[in-house]
């Protein structure tokens, strides 16, 4: 059993409570997903559960965690800095439990994650692995430690569709405790049986959470129904209040007028009016007390929305890309990843490249971006898988997005950031202090402000919450320009992309719709 008692997390910089008085008990069989908008403290909660010292630099914590002999295994959202320069062999061999594995067990683990048996002994640096390969390596090392509690921060990020299915199987068959964060709605829908929803409401001045022991789809349906019923009841009570208040005001004004015109020669009538006014005021005080008990309008953290590329039209017959490559080599030039690559895109086509981890998808899209970003007949913008390749982490979102820096532009940028659920304080935080989803928002806003008509996107939905995911997909589906993307997000592929290509060793192959 894992228990959390009265946990409050407070951001040190702006003293904002990101979680307030949180208590929860986890038992074997719980598959708990933590959901909420970007920057709401989901990753911070997971870090604190694993090791409270991980958040001491930026967050104060009050509360208790009772582990009761559980063995915790933690997958961080990014590969830790200290592991970047290690070889794959060093990464695994430094842990004693790796040496407890028999060759048969190692082979079985590698096969489970679609890797070769000699993967564990390679000299390749961890930093040079693809995003999905890094996740696989960390997951395997965690499983070697035989944990009883899995704490997984975005395990679905960057892994290929085959491994996503392996991850689903792992979570579904785990008979102990799993607590995870994911932006993959399909994964959540298929695996979660406990929902922990963290919200920041009232312009991020108040933290609220909900724990529901049910599936994700059941939770969404129940939440929507409750919100609708509450809104209906609150609206009805306010209509009744308006009718009552109008009637009360007429009575009050009538008595007040009678008091003003009554003569001194009618003292008994004056006394009656005084009693009547006393009764009217008493009625008003009773109404005030009743108003405090009225049903509140539902206070809900809404998903983000902004328009992307409203004027980014491309003529239907225009050739946006005609790309050919005899050989696609790994970044270090040591391997040939694919041959005979050809890709043609016309008009506002939206295409997605899928493939196994390590196939070279990110390497390919970088080459495509290099070509398109130099073109003058189109306006292309690129969102890399690693946001730091395009962001200046020392700048604030406002300064990064500014071009001329005048007051009018700054006000406009702040308005846009506000629509993306940034607080005034977060707008002035260095980008390095923002969550992955908040960084992604900055890049999408940059694309929108730039007027680009071609978007090159490497895993565009990977850091958006499952609540914002539908909005992001709708926004990209309605984008009037062309989109060239890599994704393993099954809902993104289904709802946004016109064509899907699989990157194989012998080139790009048209894939059937997912």
PDB file of N, CA and C in Angstrom, residues 365-446:
ATOM      1  N   UNK A 365      13.126  14.103 -40.774  1.00  0.00           N
ATOM      2  CA  UNK A 365      12.333  15.343 -40.752  1.00  0.00           C
ATOM      3  C   UNK A 365      13.230  16.571 -40.554  1.00  0.00           C
ATOM      4  N   UNK A 366      14.369  16.380 -39.893  1.00  0.00           N
ATOM      5  CA  UNK A 366      15.326  17.486 -39.773  1.00  0.00           C
ATOM      6  C   UNK A 366      15.869  17.876 -41.147  1.00  0.00           C
ATOM      7  N   UNK A 367      16.159  16.881 -41.962  1.00  0.00           N
ATOM      8  CA  UNK A 367      16.662  17.156 -43.317  1.00  0.00           C
ATOM      9  C   UNK A 367      15.591  17.855 -44.159  1.00  0.00           C
ATOM     10  N   UNK A 368      14.358  17.403 -44.014  1.00  0.00           N
ATOM     11  CA  UNK A 368      13.257  18.052 -44.730  1.00  0.00           C
ATOM     12  C   UNK A 368      13.110  19.496 -44.260  1.00  0.00           C
ATOM     13  N   UNK A 369      13.237  19.714 -42.951  1.00  0.00           N
ATOM     14  CA  UNK A 369      13.116  21.068 -42.399  1.00  0.00           C
ATOM     15  C   UNK A 369      14.224  21.972 -42.941  1.00  0.00           C
ATOM     16  N   UNK A 370      15.452  21.447 -43.013  1.00  0.00           N
ATOM     17  CA  UNK A 370      16.567  22.249 -43.530  1.00  0.00           C
ATOM     18  C   UNK A 370      16.275  22.763 -44.932  1.00  0.00           C
ATOM     19  N   UNK A 371      15.642  21.916 -45.744  1.00  0.00           N
ATOM     20  CA  UNK A 371      15.333  22.312 -47.126  1.00  0.00           C
ATOM     21  C   UNK A 371      14.192  23.323 -47.166  1.00  0.00           C
ATOM     22  N   UNK A 372      13.116  23.057 -46.428  1.00  0.00           N
ATOM     23  CA  UNK A 372      11.934  23.912 -46.501  1.00  0.00           C
ATOM     24  C   UNK A 372      12.143  25.279 -45.847  1.00  0.00           C
ATOM     25  N   UNK A 373      12.944  25.330 -44.797  1.00  0.00           N
ATOM     26  CA  UNK A 373      13.170  26.601 -44.108  1.00  0.00           C
ATOM     27  C   UNK A 373      13.950  27.595 -44.960  1.00  0.00           C
ATOM     28  N   UNK A 374      14.627  27.107 -45.998  1.00  0.00           N
ATOM     29  CA  UNK A 374      15.394  27.994 -46.878  1.00  0.00           C
ATOM     30  C   UNK A 374      14.573  28.488 -48.067  1.00  0.00           C
ATOM     31  N   UNK A 375      13.385  27.950 -48.263  1.00  0.00           N
ATOM     32  CA  UNK A 375      12.571  28.308 -49.417  1.00  0.00           C
ATOM     33  C   UNK A 375      11.950  29.699 -49.234  1.00  0.00           C
ATOM     34  N   UNK A 376      11.803  30.434 -50.345  1.00  0.00           N
ATOM     35  CA  UNK A 376      11.196  31.761 -50.320  1.00  0.00           C
ATOM     36  C   UNK A 376       9.752  31.757 -50.812  1.00  0.00           C
ATOM     37  N   UNK A 377       9.356  30.688 -51.489  1.00  0.00           N
ATOM     38  CA  UNK A 377       8.001  30.647 -52.037  1.00  0.00           C
ATOM     39  C   UNK A 377       6.977  30.107 -51.049  1.00  0.00           C
ATOM     40  N   UNK A 378       7.452  29.629 -49.912  1.00  0.00           N
ATOM     41  CA  UNK A 378       6.579  29.191 -48.824  1.00  0.00           C
ATOM     42  C   UNK A 378       7.146  29.757 -47.521  1.00  0.00           C
ATOM     43  N   UNK A 379       6.346  29.699 -46.458  1.00  0.00           N
ATOM     44  CA  UNK A 379       6.831  30.103 -45.137  1.00  0.00           C
ATOM     45  C   UNK A 379       6.688  28.907 -44.206  1.00  0.00           C
ATOM     46  N   UNK A 380       7.797  28.247 -43.940  1.00  0.00           N
ATOM     47  CA  UNK A 380       7.785  27.040 -43.106  1.00  0.00           C
ATOM     48  C   UNK A 380       8.256  27.351 -41.688  1.00  0.00           C
ATOM     49  N   UNK A 381       7.709  26.644 -40.734  1.00  0.00           N
ATOM     50  CA  UNK A 381       8.160  26.704 -39.337  1.00  0.00           C
ATOM     51  C   UNK A 381       8.316  25.280 -38.827  1.00  0.00           C
ATOM     52  N   UNK A 382       9.280  25.084 -37.909  1.00  0.00           N
ATOM     53  CA  UNK A 382       9.670  23.744 -37.464  1.00  0.00           C
ATOM     54  C   UNK A 382       9.562  23.627 -35.952  1.00  0.00           C
ATOM     55  N   UNK A 383       8.837  22.600 -35.492  1.00  0.00           N
ATOM     56  CA  UNK A 383       8.797  22.257 -34.063  1.00  0.00           C
ATOM     57  C   UNK A 383       9.588  20.970 -33.875  1.00  0.00           C
ATOM     58  N   UNK A 384      10.807  21.050 -33.290  1.00  0.00           N
ATOM     59  CA  UNK A 384      11.613  19.837 -33.108  1.00  0.00           C
ATOM     60  C   UNK A 384      11.112  18.995 -31.946  1.00  0.00           C
ATOM     61  N   UNK A 385      11.554  17.764 -31.912  1.00  0.00           N
ATOM     62  CA  UNK A 385      11.207  16.893 -30.789  1.00  0.00           C
ATOM     63  C   UNK A 385      11.808  17.425 -29.496  1.00  0.00           C
ATOM     64  N   UNK A 386      13.029  17.917 -29.585  1.00  0.00           N
ATOM     65  CA  UNK A 386      13.678  18.543 -28.439  1.00  0.00           C
ATOM     66  C   UNK A 386      13.463  20.052 -28.539  1.00  0.00           C
ATOM     67  N   UNK A 387      12.572  20.579 -27.708  1.00  0.00           N
ATOM     68  CA  UNK A 387      12.202  21.990 -27.794  1.00  0.00           C
ATOM     69  C   UNK A 387      13.396  22.926 -27.619  1.00  0.00           C
ATOM     70  N   UNK A 388      14.397  22.465 -26.895  1.00  0.00           N
ATOM     71  CA  UNK A 388      15.551  23.324 -26.626  1.00  0.00           C
ATOM     72  C   UNK A 388      16.314  23.670 -27.900  1.00  0.00           C
ATOM     73  N   UNK A 389      16.107  22.899 -28.969  1.00  0.00           N
ATOM     74  CA  UNK A 389      16.753  23.212 -30.235  1.00  0.00           C
ATOM     75  C   UNK A 389      16.214  24.512 -30.843  1.00  0.00           C
ATOM     76  N   UNK A 390      14.991  24.896 -30.447  1.00  0.00           N
ATOM     77  CA  UNK A 390      14.372  26.098 -31.021  1.00  0.00           C
ATOM     78  C   UNK A 390      14.091  27.192 -30.007  1.00  0.00           C
ATOM     79  N   UNK A 391      14.165  26.875 -28.726  1.00  0.00           N
ATOM     80  CA  UNK A 391      13.846  27.848 -27.683  1.00  0.00           C
ATOM     81  C   UNK A 391      15.108  28.396 -27.036  1.00  0.00           C
ATOM     82  N   UNK A 392      15.078  29.665 -26.686  1.00  0.00           N
ATOM     83  CA  UNK A 392      16.125  30.255 -25.851  1.00  0.00           C
ATOM     84  C   UNK A 392      15.632  30.162 -24.414  1.00  0.00           C
ATOM     85  N   UNK A 393      16.158  29.194 -23.672  1.00  0.00           N
ATOM     86  CA  UNK A 393      15.628  28.883 -22.340  1.00  0.00           C
ATOM     87  C   UNK A 393      15.844  30.004 -21.331  1.00  0.00           C
ATOM     88  N   UNK A 394      16.764  30.917 -21.622  1.00  0.00           N
ATOM     89  CA  UNK A 394      17.027  32.014 -20.690  1.00  0.00           C
ATOM     90  C   UNK A 394      16.002  33.134 -20.818  1.00  0.00           C
ATOM     91  N   UNK A 395      15.286  33.163 -21.940  1.00  0.00           N
ATOM     92  CA  UNK A 395      14.298  34.223 -22.162  1.00  0.00           C
ATOM     93  C   UNK A 395      12.949  33.848 -21.557  1.00  0.00           C
ATOM     94  N   UNK A 396      12.132  34.872 -21.305  1.00  0.00           N
ATOM     95  CA  UNK A 396      10.751  34.623 -20.907  1.00  0.00           C
ATOM     96  C   UNK A 396       9.924  34.375 -22.164  1.00  0.00           C
ATOM     97  N   UNK A 397       8.732  33.784 -22.043  1.00  0.00           N
ATOM     98  CA  UNK A 397       7.894  33.604 -23.230  1.00  0.00           C
ATOM     99  C   UNK A 397       7.635  34.909 -23.979  1.00  0.00           C
ATOM    100  N   UNK A 398       7.447  36.009 -23.233  1.00  0.00           N
ATOM    101  CA  UNK A 398       7.147  37.299 -23.868  1.00  0.00           C
ATOM    102  C   UNK A 398       8.332  37.783 -24.691  1.00  0.00           C
ATOM    103  N   UNK A 399       9.530  37.754 -24.110  1.00  0.00           N
ATOM    104  CA  UNK A 399      10.704  38.254 -24.842  1.00  0.00           C
ATOM    105  C   UNK A 399      11.056  37.336 -26.007  1.00  0.00           C
ATOM    106  N   UNK A 400      10.843  36.029 -25.853  1.00  0.00           N
ATOM    107  CA  UNK A 400      11.140  35.106 -26.948  1.00  0.00           C
ATOM    108  C   UNK A 400      10.232  35.363 -28.149  1.00  0.00           C
ATOM    109  N   UNK A 401       8.965  35.670 -27.890  1.00  0.00           N
ATOM    110  CA  UNK A 401       8.002  35.855 -28.963  1.00  0.00           C
ATOM    111  C   UNK A 401       8.026  37.268 -29.553  1.00  0.00           C
ATOM    112  N   UNK A 402       8.683  38.196 -28.881  1.00  0.00           N
ATOM    113  CA  UNK A 402       8.709  39.583 -29.348  1.00  0.00           C
ATOM    114  C   UNK A 402       9.615  39.735 -30.566  1.00  0.00           C
ATOM    115  N   UNK A 403       9.191  40.579 -31.509  1.00  0.00           N
ATOM    116  CA  UNK A 403       9.988  40.897 -32.692  1.00  0.00           C
ATOM    117  C   UNK A 403      10.499  42.330 -32.608  1.00  0.00           C
ATOM    118  N   UNK A 404       9.573  43.267 -32.396  1.00  0.00           N
ATOM    119  CA  UNK A 404       9.973  44.679 -32.297  1.00  0.00           C
ATOM    120  C   UNK A 404      10.067  45.143 -30.851  1.00  0.00           C
ATOM    121  N   UNK A 405       9.320  44.492 -29.965  1.00  0.00           N
ATOM    122  CA  UNK A 405       9.450  44.785 -28.544  1.00  0.00           C
ATOM    123  C   UNK A 405       8.707  46.009 -28.065  1.00  0.00           C
ATOM    124  N   UNK A 406       7.806  46.574 -28.891  1.00  0.00           N
ATOM    125  CA  UNK A 406       7.084  47.762 -28.428  1.00  0.00           C
ATOM    126  C   UNK A 406       5.914  47.357 -27.537  1.00  0.00           C
ATOM    127  N   UNK A 407       5.278  48.374 -26.951  1.00  0.00           N
ATOM    128  CA  UNK A 407       4.221  48.129 -25.966  1.00  0.00           C
ATOM    129  C   UNK A 407       3.034  47.413 -26.588  1.00  0.00           C
ATOM    130  N   UNK A 408       2.658  47.815 -27.809  1.00  0.00           N
ATOM    131  CA  UNK A 408       1.508  47.207 -28.479  1.00  0.00           C
ATOM    132  C   UNK A 408       1.739  45.717 -28.726  1.00  0.00           C
ATOM    133  N   UNK A 409       2.948  45.360 -29.197  1.00  0.00           N
ATOM    134  CA  UNK A 409       3.258  43.956 -29.457  1.00  0.00           C
ATOM    135  C   UNK A 409       3.279  43.163 -28.158  1.00  0.00           C
ATOM    136  N   UNK A 410       3.890  43.729 -27.118  1.00  0.00           N
ATOM    137  CA  UNK A 410       3.968  43.049 -25.821  1.00  0.00           C
ATOM    138  C   UNK A 410       2.578  42.772 -25.259  1.00  0.00           C
ATOM    139  N   UNK A 411       1.688  43.754 -25.370  1.00  0.00           N
ATOM    140  CA  UNK A 411       0.314  43.578 -24.886  1.00  0.00           C
ATOM    141  C   UNK A 411      -0.387  42.465 -25.658  1.00  0.00           C
ATOM    142  N   UNK A 412      -0.187  42.429 -26.978  1.00  0.00           N
ATOM    143  CA  UNK A 412      -0.817  41.402 -27.805  1.00  0.00           C
ATOM    144  C   UNK A 412      -0.307  40.018 -27.429  1.00  0.00           C
ATOM    145  N   UNK A 413       1.016  39.896 -27.225  1.00  0.00           N
ATOM    146  CA  UNK A 413       1.597  38.600 -26.853  1.00  0.00           C
ATOM    147  C   UNK A 413       1.069  38.141 -25.494  1.00  0.00           C
ATOM    148  N   UNK A 414       1.003  39.055 -24.548  1.00  0.00           N
ATOM    149  CA  UNK A 414       0.489  38.696 -23.220  1.00  0.00           C
ATOM    150  C   UNK A 414      -0.974  38.245 -23.301  1.00  0.00           C
ATOM    151  N   UNK A 415      -1.737  38.874 -24.189  1.00  0.00           N
ATOM    152  CA  UNK A 415      -3.133  38.466 -24.361  1.00  0.00           C
ATOM    153  C   UNK A 415      -3.210  37.049 -24.900  1.00  0.00           C
ATOM    154  N   UNK A 416      -2.374  36.739 -25.905  1.00  0.00           N
ATOM    155  CA  UNK A 416      -2.346  35.389 -26.463  1.00  0.00           C
ATOM    156  C   UNK A 416      -1.906  34.368 -25.404  1.00  0.00           C
ATOM    157  N   UNK A 417      -0.859  34.692 -24.651  1.00  0.00           N
ATOM    158  CA  UNK A 417      -0.383  33.771 -23.617  1.00  0.00           C
ATOM    159  C   UNK A 417      -1.453  33.548 -22.557  1.00  0.00           C
ATOM    160  N   UNK A 418      -2.203  34.604 -22.239  1.00  0.00           N
ATOM    161  CA  UNK A 418      -3.295  34.462 -21.277  1.00  0.00           C
ATOM    162  C   UNK A 418      -4.344  33.488 -21.772  1.00  0.00           C
ATOM    163  N   UNK A 419      -4.628  33.519 -23.088  1.00  0.00           N
ATOM    164  CA  UNK A 419      -5.600  32.583 -23.659  1.00  0.00           C
ATOM    165  C   UNK A 419      -5.090  31.151 -23.619  1.00  0.00           C
ATOM    166  N   UNK A 420      -3.766  30.989 -23.481  1.00  0.00           N
ATOM    167  CA  UNK A 420      -3.165  29.662 -23.375  1.00  0.00           C
ATOM    168  C   UNK A 420      -2.960  29.241 -21.921  1.00  0.00           C
ATOM    169  N   UNK A 421      -3.626  29.981 -21.008  1.00  0.00           N
ATOM    170  CA  UNK A 421      -3.642  29.645 -19.580  1.00  0.00           C
ATOM    171  C   UNK A 421      -2.325  29.933 -18.853  1.00  0.00           C
ATOM    172  N   UNK A 422      -1.538  30.864 -19.375  1.00  0.00           N
ATOM    173  CA  UNK A 422      -0.380  31.334 -18.627  1.00  0.00           C
ATOM    174  C   UNK A 422      -0.841  32.379 -17.618  1.00  0.00           C
ATOM    175  N   UNK A 423      -0.303  32.319 -16.396  1.00  0.00           N
ATOM    176  CA  UNK A 423      -0.537  33.399 -15.450  1.00  0.00           C
ATOM    177  C   UNK A 423       0.439  34.533 -15.771  1.00  0.00           C
ATOM    178  N   UNK A 424       0.183  35.717 -15.200  1.00  0.00           N
ATOM    179  CA  UNK A 424       1.083  36.851 -15.412  1.00  0.00           C
ATOM    180  C   UNK A 424       2.488  36.511 -14.926  1.00  0.00           C
ATOM    181  N   UNK A 425       2.567  35.753 -13.820  1.00  0.00           N
ATOM    182  CA  UNK A 425       3.883  35.381 -13.288  1.00  0.00           C
ATOM    183  C   UNK A 425       4.613  34.433 -14.233  1.00  0.00           C
ATOM    184  N   UNK A 426       3.891  33.452 -14.798  1.00  0.00           N
ATOM    185  CA  UNK A 426       4.517  32.485 -15.702  1.00  0.00           C
ATOM    186  C   UNK A 426       5.019  33.145 -16.983  1.00  0.00           C
ATOM    187  N   UNK A 427       4.361  34.210 -17.401  1.00  0.00           N
ATOM    188  CA  UNK A 427       4.820  34.933 -18.591  1.00  0.00           C
ATOM    189  C   UNK A 427       6.200  35.539 -18.377  1.00  0.00           C
ATOM    190  N   UNK A 428       6.546  35.764 -17.114  1.00  0.00           N
ATOM    191  CA  UNK A 428       7.835  36.374 -16.784  1.00  0.00           C
ATOM    192  C   UNK A 428       8.837  35.372 -16.225  1.00  0.00           C
ATOM    193  N   UNK A 429       8.473  34.081 -16.241  1.00  0.00           N
ATOM    194  CA  UNK A 429       9.425  33.034 -15.848  1.00  0.00           C
ATOM    195  C   UNK A 429      10.360  32.741 -17.029  1.00  0.00           C
ATOM    196  N   UNK A 430      11.622  32.414 -16.774  1.00  0.00           N
ATOM    197  CA  UNK A 430      12.464  31.904 -17.867  1.00  0.00           C
ATOM    198  C   UNK A 430      11.846  30.638 -18.441  1.00  0.00           C
ATOM    199  N   UNK A 431      11.961  30.447 -19.739  1.00  0.00           N
ATOM    200  CA  UNK A 431      11.341  29.294 -20.396  1.00  0.00           C
ATOM    201  C   UNK A 431      11.836  27.980 -19.798  1.00  0.00           C
ATOM    202  N   UNK A 432      13.074  27.947 -19.297  1.00  0.00           N
ATOM    203  CA  UNK A 432      13.609  26.701 -18.730  1.00  0.00           C
ATOM    204  C   UNK A 432      12.793  26.225 -17.530  1.00  0.00           C
ATOM    205  N   UNK A 433      12.055  27.132 -16.875  1.00  0.00           N
ATOM    206  CA  UNK A 433      11.281  26.764 -15.694  1.00  0.00           C
ATOM    207  C   UNK A 433       9.874  26.273 -16.047  1.00  0.00           C
ATOM    208  N   UNK A 434       9.523  26.312 -17.321  1.00  0.00           N
ATOM    209  CA  UNK A 434       8.178  25.910 -17.735  1.00  0.00           C
ATOM    210  C   UNK A 434       8.106  24.405 -17.969  1.00  0.00           C
ATOM    211  N   UNK A 435       6.896  23.877 -17.921  1.00  0.00           N
ATOM    212  CA  UNK A 435       6.691  22.450 -18.209  1.00  0.00           C
ATOM    213  C   UNK A 435       6.840  22.199 -19.702  1.00  0.00           C
ATOM    214  N   UNK A 436       6.941  20.913 -20.070  1.00  0.00           N
ATOM    215  CA  UNK A 436       7.068  20.561 -21.477  1.00  0.00           C
ATOM    216  C   UNK A 436       5.891  21.069 -22.297  1.00  0.00           C
ATOM    217  N   UNK A 437       4.680  20.955 -21.749  1.00  0.00           N
ATOM    218  CA  UNK A 437       3.503  21.429 -22.455  1.00  0.00           C
ATOM    219  C   UNK A 437       3.494  22.933 -22.630  1.00  0.00           C
ATOM    220  N   UNK A 438       3.952  23.657 -21.619  1.00  0.00           N
ATOM    221  CA  UNK A 438       4.012  25.116 -21.728  1.00  0.00           C
ATOM    222  C   UNK A 438       5.042  25.546 -22.767  1.00  0.00           C
ATOM    223  N   UNK A 439       6.149  24.810 -22.861  1.00  0.00           N
ATOM    224  CA  UNK A 439       7.142  25.108 -23.902  1.00  0.00           C
ATOM    225  C   UNK A 439       6.551  24.854 -25.290  1.00  0.00           C
ATOM    226  N   UNK A 440       5.786  23.771 -25.407  1.00  0.00           N
ATOM    227  CA  UNK A 440       5.158  23.456 -26.689  1.00  0.00           C
ATOM    228  C   UNK A 440       4.177  24.556 -27.090  1.00  0.00           C
ATOM    229  N   UNK A 441       3.459  25.103 -26.114  1.00  0.00           N
ATOM    230  CA  UNK A 441       2.535  26.200 -26.401  1.00  0.00           C
ATOM    231  C   UNK A 441       3.268  27.408 -26.971  1.00  0.00           C
ATOM    232  N   UNK A 442       4.456  27.706 -26.409  1.00  0.00           N
ATOM    233  CA  UNK A 442       5.244  28.846 -26.899  1.00  0.00           C
ATOM    234  C   UNK A 442       5.596  28.639 -28.368  1.00  0.00           C
ATOM    235  N   UNK A 443       6.017  27.416 -28.718  1.00  0.00           N
ATOM    236  CA  UNK A 443       6.393  27.144 -30.101  1.00  0.00           C
ATOM    237  C   UNK A 443       5.189  27.218 -31.033  1.00  0.00           C
ATOM    238  N   UNK A 444       4.037  26.692 -30.608  1.00  0.00           N
ATOM    239  CA  UNK A 444       2.841  26.767 -31.443  1.00  0.00           C
ATOM    240  C   UNK A 444       2.399  28.215 -31.629  1.00  0.00           C
ATOM    241  N   UNK A 445       2.499  29.007 -30.564  1.00  0.00           N
ATOM    242  CA  UNK A 445       2.126  30.414 -30.677  1.00  0.00           C
ATOM    243  C   UNK A 445       3.074  31.151 -31.614  1.00  0.00           C
ATOM    244  N   UNK A 446       4.356  30.812 -31.549  1.00  0.00           N
ATOM    245  CA  UNK A 446       5.334  31.411 -32.466  1.00  0.00           C
ATOM    246  C   UNK A 446       4.952  31.099 -33.914  1.00  0.00           C
TER     247      UNK A 446
END
